[in-house]
Backbone as a chain_set.jsonl record, in Angstrom:
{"seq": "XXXXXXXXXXXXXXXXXXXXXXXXXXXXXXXXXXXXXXXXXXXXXXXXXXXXXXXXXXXXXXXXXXXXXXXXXXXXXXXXXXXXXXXXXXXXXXXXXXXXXXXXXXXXXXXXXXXXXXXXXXXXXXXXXXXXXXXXXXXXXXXXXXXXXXXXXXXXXXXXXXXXXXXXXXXXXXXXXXXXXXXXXXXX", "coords": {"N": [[3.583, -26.508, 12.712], [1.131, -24.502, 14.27], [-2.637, -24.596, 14.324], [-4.8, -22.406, 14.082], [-7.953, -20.681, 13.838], [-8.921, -18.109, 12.76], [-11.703, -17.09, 12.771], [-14.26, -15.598, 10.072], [-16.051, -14.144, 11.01], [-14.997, -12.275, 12.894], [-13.312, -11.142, 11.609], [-12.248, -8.7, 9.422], [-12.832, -7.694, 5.594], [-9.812, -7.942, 3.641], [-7.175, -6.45, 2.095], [-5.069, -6.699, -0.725], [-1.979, -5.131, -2.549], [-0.752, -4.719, -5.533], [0.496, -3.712, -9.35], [-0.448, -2.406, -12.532], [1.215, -3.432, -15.326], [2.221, -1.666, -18.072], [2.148, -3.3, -20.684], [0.787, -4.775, -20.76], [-2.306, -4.244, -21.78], [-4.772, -4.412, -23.828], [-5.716, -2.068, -25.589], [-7.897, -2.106, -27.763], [-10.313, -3.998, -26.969], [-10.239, -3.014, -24.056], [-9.143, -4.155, -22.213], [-7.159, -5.816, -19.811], [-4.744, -7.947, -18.871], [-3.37, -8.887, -15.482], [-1.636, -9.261, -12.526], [-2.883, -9.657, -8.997], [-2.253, -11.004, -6.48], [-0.004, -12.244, -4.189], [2.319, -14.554, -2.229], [3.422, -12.981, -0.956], [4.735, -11.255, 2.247], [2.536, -9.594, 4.653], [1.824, -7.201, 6.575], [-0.286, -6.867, 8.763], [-3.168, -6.012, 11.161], [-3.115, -8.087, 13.288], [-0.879, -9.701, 13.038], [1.992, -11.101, 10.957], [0.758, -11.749, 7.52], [0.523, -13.924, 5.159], [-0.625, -14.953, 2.139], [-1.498, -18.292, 1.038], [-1.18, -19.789, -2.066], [-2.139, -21.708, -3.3], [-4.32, -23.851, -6.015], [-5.412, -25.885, -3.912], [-5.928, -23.838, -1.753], [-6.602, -21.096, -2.923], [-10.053, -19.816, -3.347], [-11.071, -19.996, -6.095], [-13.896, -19.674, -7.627], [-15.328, -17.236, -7.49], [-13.799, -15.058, -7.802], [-13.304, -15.923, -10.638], [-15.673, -16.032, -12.131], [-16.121, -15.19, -13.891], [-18.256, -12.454, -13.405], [-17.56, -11.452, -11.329], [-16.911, -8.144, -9.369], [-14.626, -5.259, -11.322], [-13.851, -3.092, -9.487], [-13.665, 0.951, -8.827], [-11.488, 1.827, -6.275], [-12.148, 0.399, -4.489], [-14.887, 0.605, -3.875], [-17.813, -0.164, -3.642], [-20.185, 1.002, -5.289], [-19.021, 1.476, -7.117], [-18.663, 0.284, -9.873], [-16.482, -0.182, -12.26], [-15.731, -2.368, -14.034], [-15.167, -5.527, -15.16], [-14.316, -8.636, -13.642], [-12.782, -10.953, -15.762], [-11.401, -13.014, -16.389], [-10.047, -15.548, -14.277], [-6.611, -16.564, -12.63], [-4.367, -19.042, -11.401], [-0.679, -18.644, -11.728], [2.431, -20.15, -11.424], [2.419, -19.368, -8.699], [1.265, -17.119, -8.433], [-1.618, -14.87, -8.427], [-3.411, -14.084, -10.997], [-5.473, -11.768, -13.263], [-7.48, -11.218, -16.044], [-9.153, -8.197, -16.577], [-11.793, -6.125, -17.82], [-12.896, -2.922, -18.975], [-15.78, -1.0, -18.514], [-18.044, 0.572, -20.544], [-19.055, 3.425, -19.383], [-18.702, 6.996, -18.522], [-16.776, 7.291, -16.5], [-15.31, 4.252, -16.526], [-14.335, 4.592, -18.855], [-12.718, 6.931, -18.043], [-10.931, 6.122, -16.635], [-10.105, 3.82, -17.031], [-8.33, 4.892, -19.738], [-6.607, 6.834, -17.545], [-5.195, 4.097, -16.682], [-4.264, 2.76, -19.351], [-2.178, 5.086, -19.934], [-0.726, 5.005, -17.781], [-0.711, 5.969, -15.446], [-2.403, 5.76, -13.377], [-1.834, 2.923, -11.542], [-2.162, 1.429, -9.93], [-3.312, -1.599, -8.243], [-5.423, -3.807, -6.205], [-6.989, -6.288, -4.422], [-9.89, -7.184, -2.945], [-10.735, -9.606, -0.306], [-12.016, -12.567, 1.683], [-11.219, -14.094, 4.708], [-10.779, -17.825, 5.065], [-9.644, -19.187, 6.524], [-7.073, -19.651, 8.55], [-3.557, -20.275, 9.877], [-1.343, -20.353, 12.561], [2.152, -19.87, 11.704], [4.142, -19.313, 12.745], [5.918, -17.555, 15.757], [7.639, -14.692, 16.902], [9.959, -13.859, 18.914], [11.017, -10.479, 20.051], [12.289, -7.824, 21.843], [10.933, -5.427, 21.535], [8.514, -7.089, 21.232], [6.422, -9.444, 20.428], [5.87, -11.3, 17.378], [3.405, -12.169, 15.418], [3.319, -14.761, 12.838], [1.028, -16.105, 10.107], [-0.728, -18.395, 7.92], [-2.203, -18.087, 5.381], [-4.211, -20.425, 4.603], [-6.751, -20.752, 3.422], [-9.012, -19.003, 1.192], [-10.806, -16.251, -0.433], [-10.585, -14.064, -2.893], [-12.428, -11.521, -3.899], [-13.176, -9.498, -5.454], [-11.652, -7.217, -7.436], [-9.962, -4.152, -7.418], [-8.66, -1.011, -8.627], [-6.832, 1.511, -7.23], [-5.876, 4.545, -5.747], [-4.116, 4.805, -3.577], [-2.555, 1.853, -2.146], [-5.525, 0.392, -0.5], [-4.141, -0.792, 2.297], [-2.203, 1.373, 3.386], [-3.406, 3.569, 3.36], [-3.78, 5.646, 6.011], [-5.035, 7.97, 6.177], [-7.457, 7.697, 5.536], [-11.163, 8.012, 5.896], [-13.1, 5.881, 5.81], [-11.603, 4.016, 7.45], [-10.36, 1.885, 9.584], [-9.417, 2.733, 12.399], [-8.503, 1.095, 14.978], [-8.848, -1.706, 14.095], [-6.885, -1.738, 12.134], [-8.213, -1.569, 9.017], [-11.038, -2.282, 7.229], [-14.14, -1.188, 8.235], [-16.578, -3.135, 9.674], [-19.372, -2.564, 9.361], [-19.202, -1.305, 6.939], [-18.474, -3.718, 5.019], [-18.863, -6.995, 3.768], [-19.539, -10.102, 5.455], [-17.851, -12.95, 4.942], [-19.712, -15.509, 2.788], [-21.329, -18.14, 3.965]], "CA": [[2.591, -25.465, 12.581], [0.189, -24.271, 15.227], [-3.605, -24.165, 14.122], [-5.276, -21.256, 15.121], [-8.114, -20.562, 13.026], [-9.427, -16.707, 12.786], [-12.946, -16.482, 13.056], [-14.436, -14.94, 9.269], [-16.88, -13.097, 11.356], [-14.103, -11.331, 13.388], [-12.02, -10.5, 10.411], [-12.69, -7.577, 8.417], [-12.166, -8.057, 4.28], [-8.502, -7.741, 3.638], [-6.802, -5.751, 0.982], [-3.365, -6.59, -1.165], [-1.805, -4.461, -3.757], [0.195, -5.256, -7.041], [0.47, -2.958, -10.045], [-0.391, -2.948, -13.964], [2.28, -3.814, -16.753], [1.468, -1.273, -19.042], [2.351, -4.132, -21.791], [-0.807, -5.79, -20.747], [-3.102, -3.766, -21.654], [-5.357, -3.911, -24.601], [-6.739, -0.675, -25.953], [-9.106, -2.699, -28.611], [-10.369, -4.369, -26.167], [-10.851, -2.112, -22.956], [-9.083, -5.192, -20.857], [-6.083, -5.623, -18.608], [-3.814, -8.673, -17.241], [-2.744, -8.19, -14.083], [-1.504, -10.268, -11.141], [-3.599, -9.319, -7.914], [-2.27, -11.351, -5.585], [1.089, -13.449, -4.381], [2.373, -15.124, -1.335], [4.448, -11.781, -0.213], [4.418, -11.26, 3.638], [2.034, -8.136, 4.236], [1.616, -6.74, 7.841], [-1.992, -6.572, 9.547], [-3.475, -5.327, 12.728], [-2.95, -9.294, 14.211], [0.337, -9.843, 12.694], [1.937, -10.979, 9.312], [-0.183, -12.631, 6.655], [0.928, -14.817, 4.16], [-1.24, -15.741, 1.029], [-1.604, -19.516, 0.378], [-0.96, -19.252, -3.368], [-2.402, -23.015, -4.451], [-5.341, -24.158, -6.282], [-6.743, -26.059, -2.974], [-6.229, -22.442, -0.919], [-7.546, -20.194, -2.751], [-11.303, -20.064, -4.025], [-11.272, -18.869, -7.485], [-15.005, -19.647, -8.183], [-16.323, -16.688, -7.504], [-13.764, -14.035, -9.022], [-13.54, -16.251, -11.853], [-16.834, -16.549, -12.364], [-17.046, -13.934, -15.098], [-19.101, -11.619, -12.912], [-16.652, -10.735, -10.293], [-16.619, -6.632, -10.109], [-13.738, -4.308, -10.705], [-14.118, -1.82, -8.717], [-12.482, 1.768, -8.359], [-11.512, 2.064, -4.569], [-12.833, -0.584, -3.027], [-16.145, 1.241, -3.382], [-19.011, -1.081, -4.307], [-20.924, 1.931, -6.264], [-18.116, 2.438, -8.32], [-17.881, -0.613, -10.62], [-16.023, 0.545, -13.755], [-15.723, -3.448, -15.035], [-15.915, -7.542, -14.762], [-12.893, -10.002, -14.103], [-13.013, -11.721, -16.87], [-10.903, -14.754, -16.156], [-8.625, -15.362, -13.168], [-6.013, -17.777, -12.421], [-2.879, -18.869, -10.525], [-0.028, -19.196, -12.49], [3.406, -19.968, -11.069], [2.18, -18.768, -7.744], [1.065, -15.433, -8.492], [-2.925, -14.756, -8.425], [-3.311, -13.442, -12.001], [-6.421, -11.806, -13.892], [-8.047, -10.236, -17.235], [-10.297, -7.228, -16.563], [-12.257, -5.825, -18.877], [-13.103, -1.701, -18.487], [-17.253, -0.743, -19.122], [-17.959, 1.971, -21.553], [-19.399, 4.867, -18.776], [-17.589, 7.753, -18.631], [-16.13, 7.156, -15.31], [-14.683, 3.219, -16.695], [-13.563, 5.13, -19.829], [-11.764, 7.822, -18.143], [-10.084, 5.147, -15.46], [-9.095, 2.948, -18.23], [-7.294, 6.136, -19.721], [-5.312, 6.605, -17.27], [-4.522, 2.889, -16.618], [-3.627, 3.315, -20.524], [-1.205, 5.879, -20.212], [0.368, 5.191, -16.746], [-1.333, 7.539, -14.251], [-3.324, 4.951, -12.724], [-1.4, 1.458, -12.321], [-1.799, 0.405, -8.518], [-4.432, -2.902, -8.104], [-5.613, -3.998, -5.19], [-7.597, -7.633, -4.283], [-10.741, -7.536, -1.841], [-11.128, -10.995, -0.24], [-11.903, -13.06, 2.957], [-9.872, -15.109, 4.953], [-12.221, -18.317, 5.733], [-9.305, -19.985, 7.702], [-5.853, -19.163, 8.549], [-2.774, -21.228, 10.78], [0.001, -19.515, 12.82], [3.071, -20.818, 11.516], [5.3, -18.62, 13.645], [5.971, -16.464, 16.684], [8.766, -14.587, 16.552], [10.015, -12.962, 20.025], [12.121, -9.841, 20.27], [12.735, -6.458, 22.144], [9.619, -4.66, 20.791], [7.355, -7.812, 21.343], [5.786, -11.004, 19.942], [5.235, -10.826, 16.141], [2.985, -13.68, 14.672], [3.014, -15.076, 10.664], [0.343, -16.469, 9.722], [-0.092, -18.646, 6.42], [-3.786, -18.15, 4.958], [-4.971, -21.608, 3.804], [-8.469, -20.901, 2.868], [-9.358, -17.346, 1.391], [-12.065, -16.232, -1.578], [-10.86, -13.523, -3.451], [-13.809, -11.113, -4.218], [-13.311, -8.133, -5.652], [-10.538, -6.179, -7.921], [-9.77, -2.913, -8.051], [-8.089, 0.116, -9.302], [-6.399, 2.56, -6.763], [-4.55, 5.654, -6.121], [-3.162, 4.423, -2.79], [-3.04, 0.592, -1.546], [-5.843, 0.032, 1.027], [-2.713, -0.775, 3.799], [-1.575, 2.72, 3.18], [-4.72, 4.944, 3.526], [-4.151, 6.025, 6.964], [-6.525, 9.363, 5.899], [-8.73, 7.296, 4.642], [-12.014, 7.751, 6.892], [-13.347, 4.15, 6.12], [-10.688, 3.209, 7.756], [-10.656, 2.09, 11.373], [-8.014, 2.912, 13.92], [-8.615, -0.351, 16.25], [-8.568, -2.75, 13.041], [-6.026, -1.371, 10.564], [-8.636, -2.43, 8.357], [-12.298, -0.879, 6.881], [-15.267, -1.078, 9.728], [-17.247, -4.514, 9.408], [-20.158, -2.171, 8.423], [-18.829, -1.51, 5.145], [-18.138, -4.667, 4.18], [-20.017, -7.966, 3.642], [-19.057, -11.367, 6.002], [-17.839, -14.359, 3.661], [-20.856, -16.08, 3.04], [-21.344, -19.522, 4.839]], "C": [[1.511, -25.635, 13.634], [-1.438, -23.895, 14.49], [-4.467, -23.502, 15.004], [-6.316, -20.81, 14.033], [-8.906, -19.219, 13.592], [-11.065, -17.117, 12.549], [-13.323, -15.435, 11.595], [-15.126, -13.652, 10.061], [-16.225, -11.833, 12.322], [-13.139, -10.619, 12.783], [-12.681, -9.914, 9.496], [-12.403, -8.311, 6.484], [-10.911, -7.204, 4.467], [-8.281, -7.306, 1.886], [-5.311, -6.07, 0.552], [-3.047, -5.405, -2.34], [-0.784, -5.001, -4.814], [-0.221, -3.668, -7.864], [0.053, -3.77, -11.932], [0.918, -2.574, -14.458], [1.51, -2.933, -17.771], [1.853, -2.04, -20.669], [1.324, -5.452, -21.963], [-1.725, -5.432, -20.894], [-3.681, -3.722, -23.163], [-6.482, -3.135, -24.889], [-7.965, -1.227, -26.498], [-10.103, -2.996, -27.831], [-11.446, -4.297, -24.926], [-9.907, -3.19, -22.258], [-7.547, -4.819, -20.441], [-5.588, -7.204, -17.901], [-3.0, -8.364, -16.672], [-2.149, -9.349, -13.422], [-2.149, -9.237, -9.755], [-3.239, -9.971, -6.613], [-0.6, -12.367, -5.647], [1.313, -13.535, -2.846], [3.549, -14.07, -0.587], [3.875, -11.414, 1.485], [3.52, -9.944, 3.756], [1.836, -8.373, 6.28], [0.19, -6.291, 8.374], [-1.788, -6.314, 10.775], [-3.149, -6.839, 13.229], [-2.188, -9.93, 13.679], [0.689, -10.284, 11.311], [1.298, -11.65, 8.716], [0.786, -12.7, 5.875], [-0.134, -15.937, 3.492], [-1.04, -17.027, 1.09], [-1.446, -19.828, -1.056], [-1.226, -21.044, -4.162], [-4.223, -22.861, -4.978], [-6.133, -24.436, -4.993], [-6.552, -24.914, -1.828], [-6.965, -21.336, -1.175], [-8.627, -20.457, -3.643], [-11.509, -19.085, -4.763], [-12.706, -18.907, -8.002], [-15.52, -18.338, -8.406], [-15.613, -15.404, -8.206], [-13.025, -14.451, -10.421], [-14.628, -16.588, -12.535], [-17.158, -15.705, -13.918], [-18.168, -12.538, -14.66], [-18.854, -10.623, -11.806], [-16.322, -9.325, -10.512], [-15.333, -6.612, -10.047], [-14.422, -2.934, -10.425], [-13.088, -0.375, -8.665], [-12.671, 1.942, -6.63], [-12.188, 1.321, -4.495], [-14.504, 0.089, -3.08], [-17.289, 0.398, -4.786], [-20.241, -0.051, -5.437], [-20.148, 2.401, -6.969], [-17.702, 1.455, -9.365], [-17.535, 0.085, -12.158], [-15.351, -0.874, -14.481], [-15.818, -4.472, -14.336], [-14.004, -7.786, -14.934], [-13.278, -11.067, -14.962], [-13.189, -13.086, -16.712], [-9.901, -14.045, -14.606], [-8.109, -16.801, -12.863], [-4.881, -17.783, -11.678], [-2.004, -19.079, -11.569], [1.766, -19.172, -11.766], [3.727, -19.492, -9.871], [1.762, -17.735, -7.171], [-0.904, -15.672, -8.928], [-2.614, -13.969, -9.811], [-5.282, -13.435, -12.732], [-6.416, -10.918, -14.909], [-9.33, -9.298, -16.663], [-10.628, -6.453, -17.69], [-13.451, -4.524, -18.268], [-14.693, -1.743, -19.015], [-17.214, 0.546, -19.954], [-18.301, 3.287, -20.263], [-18.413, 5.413, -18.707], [-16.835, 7.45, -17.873], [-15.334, 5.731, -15.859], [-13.816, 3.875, -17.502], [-12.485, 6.268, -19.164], [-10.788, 7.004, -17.079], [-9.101, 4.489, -16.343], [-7.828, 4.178, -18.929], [-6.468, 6.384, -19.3], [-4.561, 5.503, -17.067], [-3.296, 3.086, -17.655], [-2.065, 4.043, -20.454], [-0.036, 5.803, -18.768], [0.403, 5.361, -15.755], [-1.784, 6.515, -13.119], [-2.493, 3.357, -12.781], [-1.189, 0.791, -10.665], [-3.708, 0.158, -8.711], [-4.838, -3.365, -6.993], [-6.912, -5.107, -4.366], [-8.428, -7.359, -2.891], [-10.515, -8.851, -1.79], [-11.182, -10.967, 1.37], [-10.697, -14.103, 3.397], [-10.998, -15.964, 5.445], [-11.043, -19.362, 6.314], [-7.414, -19.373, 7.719], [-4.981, -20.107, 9.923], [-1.685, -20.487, 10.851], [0.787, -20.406, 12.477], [4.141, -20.064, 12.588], [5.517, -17.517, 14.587], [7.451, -16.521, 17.055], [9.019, -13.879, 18.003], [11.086, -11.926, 19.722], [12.106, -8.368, 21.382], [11.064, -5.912, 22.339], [8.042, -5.767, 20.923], [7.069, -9.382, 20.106], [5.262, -10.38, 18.465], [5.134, -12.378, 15.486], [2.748, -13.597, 13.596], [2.288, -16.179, 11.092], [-0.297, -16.774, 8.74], [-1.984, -18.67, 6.476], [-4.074, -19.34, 3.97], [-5.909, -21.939, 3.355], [-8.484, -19.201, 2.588], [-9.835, -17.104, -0.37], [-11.312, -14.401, -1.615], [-12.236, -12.688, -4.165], [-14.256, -9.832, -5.183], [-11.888, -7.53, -6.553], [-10.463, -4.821, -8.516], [-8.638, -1.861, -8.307], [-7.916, 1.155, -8.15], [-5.441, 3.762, -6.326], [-3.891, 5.403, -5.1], [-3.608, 2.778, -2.482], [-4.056, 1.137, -0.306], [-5.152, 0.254, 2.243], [-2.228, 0.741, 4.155], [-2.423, 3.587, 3.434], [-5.161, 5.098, 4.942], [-5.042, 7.671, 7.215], [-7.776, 8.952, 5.682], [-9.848, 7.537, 5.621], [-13.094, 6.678, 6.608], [-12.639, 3.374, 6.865], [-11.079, 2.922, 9.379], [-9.207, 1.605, 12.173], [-7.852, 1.636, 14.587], [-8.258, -1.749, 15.38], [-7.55, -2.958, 12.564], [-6.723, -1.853, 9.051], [-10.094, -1.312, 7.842], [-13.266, -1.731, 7.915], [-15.718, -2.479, 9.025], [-18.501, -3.805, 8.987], [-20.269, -2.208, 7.548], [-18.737, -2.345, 4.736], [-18.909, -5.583, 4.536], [-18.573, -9.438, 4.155], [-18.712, -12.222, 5.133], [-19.001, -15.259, 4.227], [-20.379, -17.541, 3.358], [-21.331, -20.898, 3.571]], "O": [[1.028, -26.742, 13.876], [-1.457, -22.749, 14.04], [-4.814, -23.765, 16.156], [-5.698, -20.452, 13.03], [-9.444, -19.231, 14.699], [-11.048, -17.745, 11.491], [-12.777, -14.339, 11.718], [-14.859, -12.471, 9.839], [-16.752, -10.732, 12.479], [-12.365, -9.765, 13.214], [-13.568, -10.432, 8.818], [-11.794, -9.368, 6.315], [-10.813, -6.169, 5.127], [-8.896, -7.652, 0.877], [-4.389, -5.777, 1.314], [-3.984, -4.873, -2.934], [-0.021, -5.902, -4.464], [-0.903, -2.763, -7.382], [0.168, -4.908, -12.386], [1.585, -1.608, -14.086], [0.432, -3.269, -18.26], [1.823, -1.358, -21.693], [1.137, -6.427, -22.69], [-2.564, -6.056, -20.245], [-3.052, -2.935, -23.87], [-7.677, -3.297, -24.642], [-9.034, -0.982, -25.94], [-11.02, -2.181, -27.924], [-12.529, -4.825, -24.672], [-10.035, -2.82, -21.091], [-6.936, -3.783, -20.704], [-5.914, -7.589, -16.778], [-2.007, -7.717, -17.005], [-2.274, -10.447, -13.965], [-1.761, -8.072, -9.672], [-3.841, -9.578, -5.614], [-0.135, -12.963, -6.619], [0.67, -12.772, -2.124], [4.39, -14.458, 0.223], [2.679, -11.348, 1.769], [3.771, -9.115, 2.881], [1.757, -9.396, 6.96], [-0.186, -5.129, 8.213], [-0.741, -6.321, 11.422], [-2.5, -6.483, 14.213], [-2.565, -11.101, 13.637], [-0.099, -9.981, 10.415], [1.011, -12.615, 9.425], [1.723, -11.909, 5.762], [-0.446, -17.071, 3.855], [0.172, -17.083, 1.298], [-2.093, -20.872, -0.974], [-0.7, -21.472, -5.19], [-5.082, -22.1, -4.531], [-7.134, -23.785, -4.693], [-7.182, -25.205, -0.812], [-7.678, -20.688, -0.409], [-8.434, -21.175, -4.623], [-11.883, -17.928, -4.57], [-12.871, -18.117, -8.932], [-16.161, -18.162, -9.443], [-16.26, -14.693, -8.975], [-12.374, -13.694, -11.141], [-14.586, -17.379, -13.478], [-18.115, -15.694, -14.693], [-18.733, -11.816, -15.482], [-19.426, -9.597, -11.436], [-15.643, -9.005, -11.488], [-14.665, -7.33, -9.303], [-15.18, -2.129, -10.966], [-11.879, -0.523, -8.489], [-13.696, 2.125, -5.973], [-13.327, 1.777, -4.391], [-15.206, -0.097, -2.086], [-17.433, 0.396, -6.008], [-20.999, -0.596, -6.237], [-20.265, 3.504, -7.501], [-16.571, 1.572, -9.837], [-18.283, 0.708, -12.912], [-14.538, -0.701, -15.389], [-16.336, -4.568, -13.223], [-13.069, -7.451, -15.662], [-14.093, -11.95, -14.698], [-14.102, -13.91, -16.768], [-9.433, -12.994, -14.168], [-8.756, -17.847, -12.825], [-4.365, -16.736, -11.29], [-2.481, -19.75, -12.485], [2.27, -18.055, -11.646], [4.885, -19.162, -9.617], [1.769, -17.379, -5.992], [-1.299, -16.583, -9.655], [-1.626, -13.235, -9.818], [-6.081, -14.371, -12.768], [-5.641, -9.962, -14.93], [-10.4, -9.826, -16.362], [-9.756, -6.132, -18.498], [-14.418, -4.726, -17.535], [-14.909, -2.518, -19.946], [-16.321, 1.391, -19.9], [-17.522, 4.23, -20.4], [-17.309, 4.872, -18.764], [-15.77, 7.192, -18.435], [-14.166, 6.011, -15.59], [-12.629, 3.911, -17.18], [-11.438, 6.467, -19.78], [-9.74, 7.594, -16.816], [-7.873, 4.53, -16.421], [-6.649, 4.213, -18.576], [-5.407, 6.39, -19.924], [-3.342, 5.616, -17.191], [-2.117, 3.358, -17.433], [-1.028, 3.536, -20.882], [1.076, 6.326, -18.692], [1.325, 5.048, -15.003], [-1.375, 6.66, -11.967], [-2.492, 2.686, -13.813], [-0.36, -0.042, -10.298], [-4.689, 0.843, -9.002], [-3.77, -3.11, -6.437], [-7.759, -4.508, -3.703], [-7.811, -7.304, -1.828], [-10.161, -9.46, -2.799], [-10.773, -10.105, 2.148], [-9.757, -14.644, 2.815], [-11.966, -15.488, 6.037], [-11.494, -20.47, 6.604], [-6.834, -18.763, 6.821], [-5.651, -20.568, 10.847], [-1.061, -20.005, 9.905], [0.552, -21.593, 12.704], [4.966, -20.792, 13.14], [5.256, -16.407, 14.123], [8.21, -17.446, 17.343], [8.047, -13.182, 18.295], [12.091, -12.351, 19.151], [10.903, -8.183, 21.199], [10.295, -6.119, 23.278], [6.879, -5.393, 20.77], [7.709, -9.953, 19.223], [4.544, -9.392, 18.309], [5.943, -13.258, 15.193], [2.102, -12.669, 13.11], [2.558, -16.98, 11.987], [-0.753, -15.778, 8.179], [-2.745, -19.122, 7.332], [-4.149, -19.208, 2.749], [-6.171, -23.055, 2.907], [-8.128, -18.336, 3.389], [-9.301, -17.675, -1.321], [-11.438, -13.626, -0.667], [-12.982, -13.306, -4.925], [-15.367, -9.4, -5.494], [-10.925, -7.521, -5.787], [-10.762, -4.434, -9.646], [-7.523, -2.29, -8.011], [-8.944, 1.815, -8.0], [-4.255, 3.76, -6.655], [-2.716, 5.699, -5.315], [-4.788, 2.436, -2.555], [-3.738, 1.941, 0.571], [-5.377, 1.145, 3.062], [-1.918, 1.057, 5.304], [-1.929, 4.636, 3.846], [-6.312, 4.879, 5.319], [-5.479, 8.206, 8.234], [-8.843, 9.563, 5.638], [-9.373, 7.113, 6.675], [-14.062, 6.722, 7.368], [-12.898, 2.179, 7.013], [-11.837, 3.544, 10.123], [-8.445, 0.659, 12.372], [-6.689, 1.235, 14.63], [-7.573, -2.67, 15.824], [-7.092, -4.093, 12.44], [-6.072, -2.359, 8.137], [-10.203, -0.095, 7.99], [-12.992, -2.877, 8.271], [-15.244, -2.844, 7.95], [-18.977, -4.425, 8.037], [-21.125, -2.866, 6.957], [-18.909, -2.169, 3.529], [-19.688, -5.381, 5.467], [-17.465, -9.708, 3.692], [-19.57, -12.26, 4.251], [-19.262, -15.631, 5.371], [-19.277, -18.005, 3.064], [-21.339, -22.074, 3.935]]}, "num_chains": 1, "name": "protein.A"}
């Protein structure tokens, strides 16, 4: 393995997606386990990423803290609940969310509930990362890259993955990613 470490302050927050189990969901409740995160290859603007999926990779303090938002969309004025708990289990990033009463949590949860609504999607930083591989072919140089340090921050609720929202106008063309405006540096 080649260490190459990315720069937090040059790297935008990064987005994964997963889905809900609608057999995880209690109505009583308001809550939701999920998995948010796993060591599946995902494609970025500076080639493939690959999760770290241990205890000493990723830093669960902060969206296990009990205070960690969910968010709808990625949009910091839209919290519609708290991560409860979060944990790894078996290699898979896994958490409990728990919906707020406003209308807007209540009518999200709803559709979670029934179906409508069941793609998830993990803010976080990357606070170090190591190329493991450059691949040559035809079409060009394509580098994997295994993320060995990275803080989970954020979970939310959306109608398309992040990766996918080439309409989106947060988005930025040059990145594949949302502007460094919008989003907040991993703190030091």
């Amino acid at each position: 393995m080649t260490e190459k470490t990315q720069p937090p302050a040059r790297l935008p927050a990064q987005y994964r997606v997963a889905t809900v189990a609608r057999d995880a969901i209690n109505v009583d409740r308001r809550t939701v386990d999920l998995s948010f995160a796993s060591a599946a290859p995902v494609e970025r603007f500076f080639g493939r990423e690959v999760l770290a999926m241990t205890a000493d990779a990723m830093r669960l303090d902060r969206i296990a803290s009990g205070r960690a938002p969910l968010l709808l969309g990625h949009d910091p004025d839209q919290q519609i609940g708290v991560v409860e708990t979060a944990r790894l289990e078996d290699g898979v990033a896994r958490a409990t969310v728990r919906f707020g009463n406003s209308a807007v949590a209540r009518e999200v949860f709803a559709d979670v509930a029934d179906g409508i609504r069941s793609n998830v999607s993990v803010g976080y930083w990357v606070d170090k990362m190591v190329l493991r591989a450059v691949e040559s072919s035809a079409g060009g140089d394509a580098e994997t890259y295994d993320v060995v340090d990275w803080t989970p921050f954020e979970i939310s609720i959306v109608s398309t993955p992040a990766a996918n929202r080439s309409s989106n106008p947060l988005r930025s063309s040059c990145t594949g990613g949302f502007t460094r405006a919008l989003i907040n540096t991993s703190p030091a």
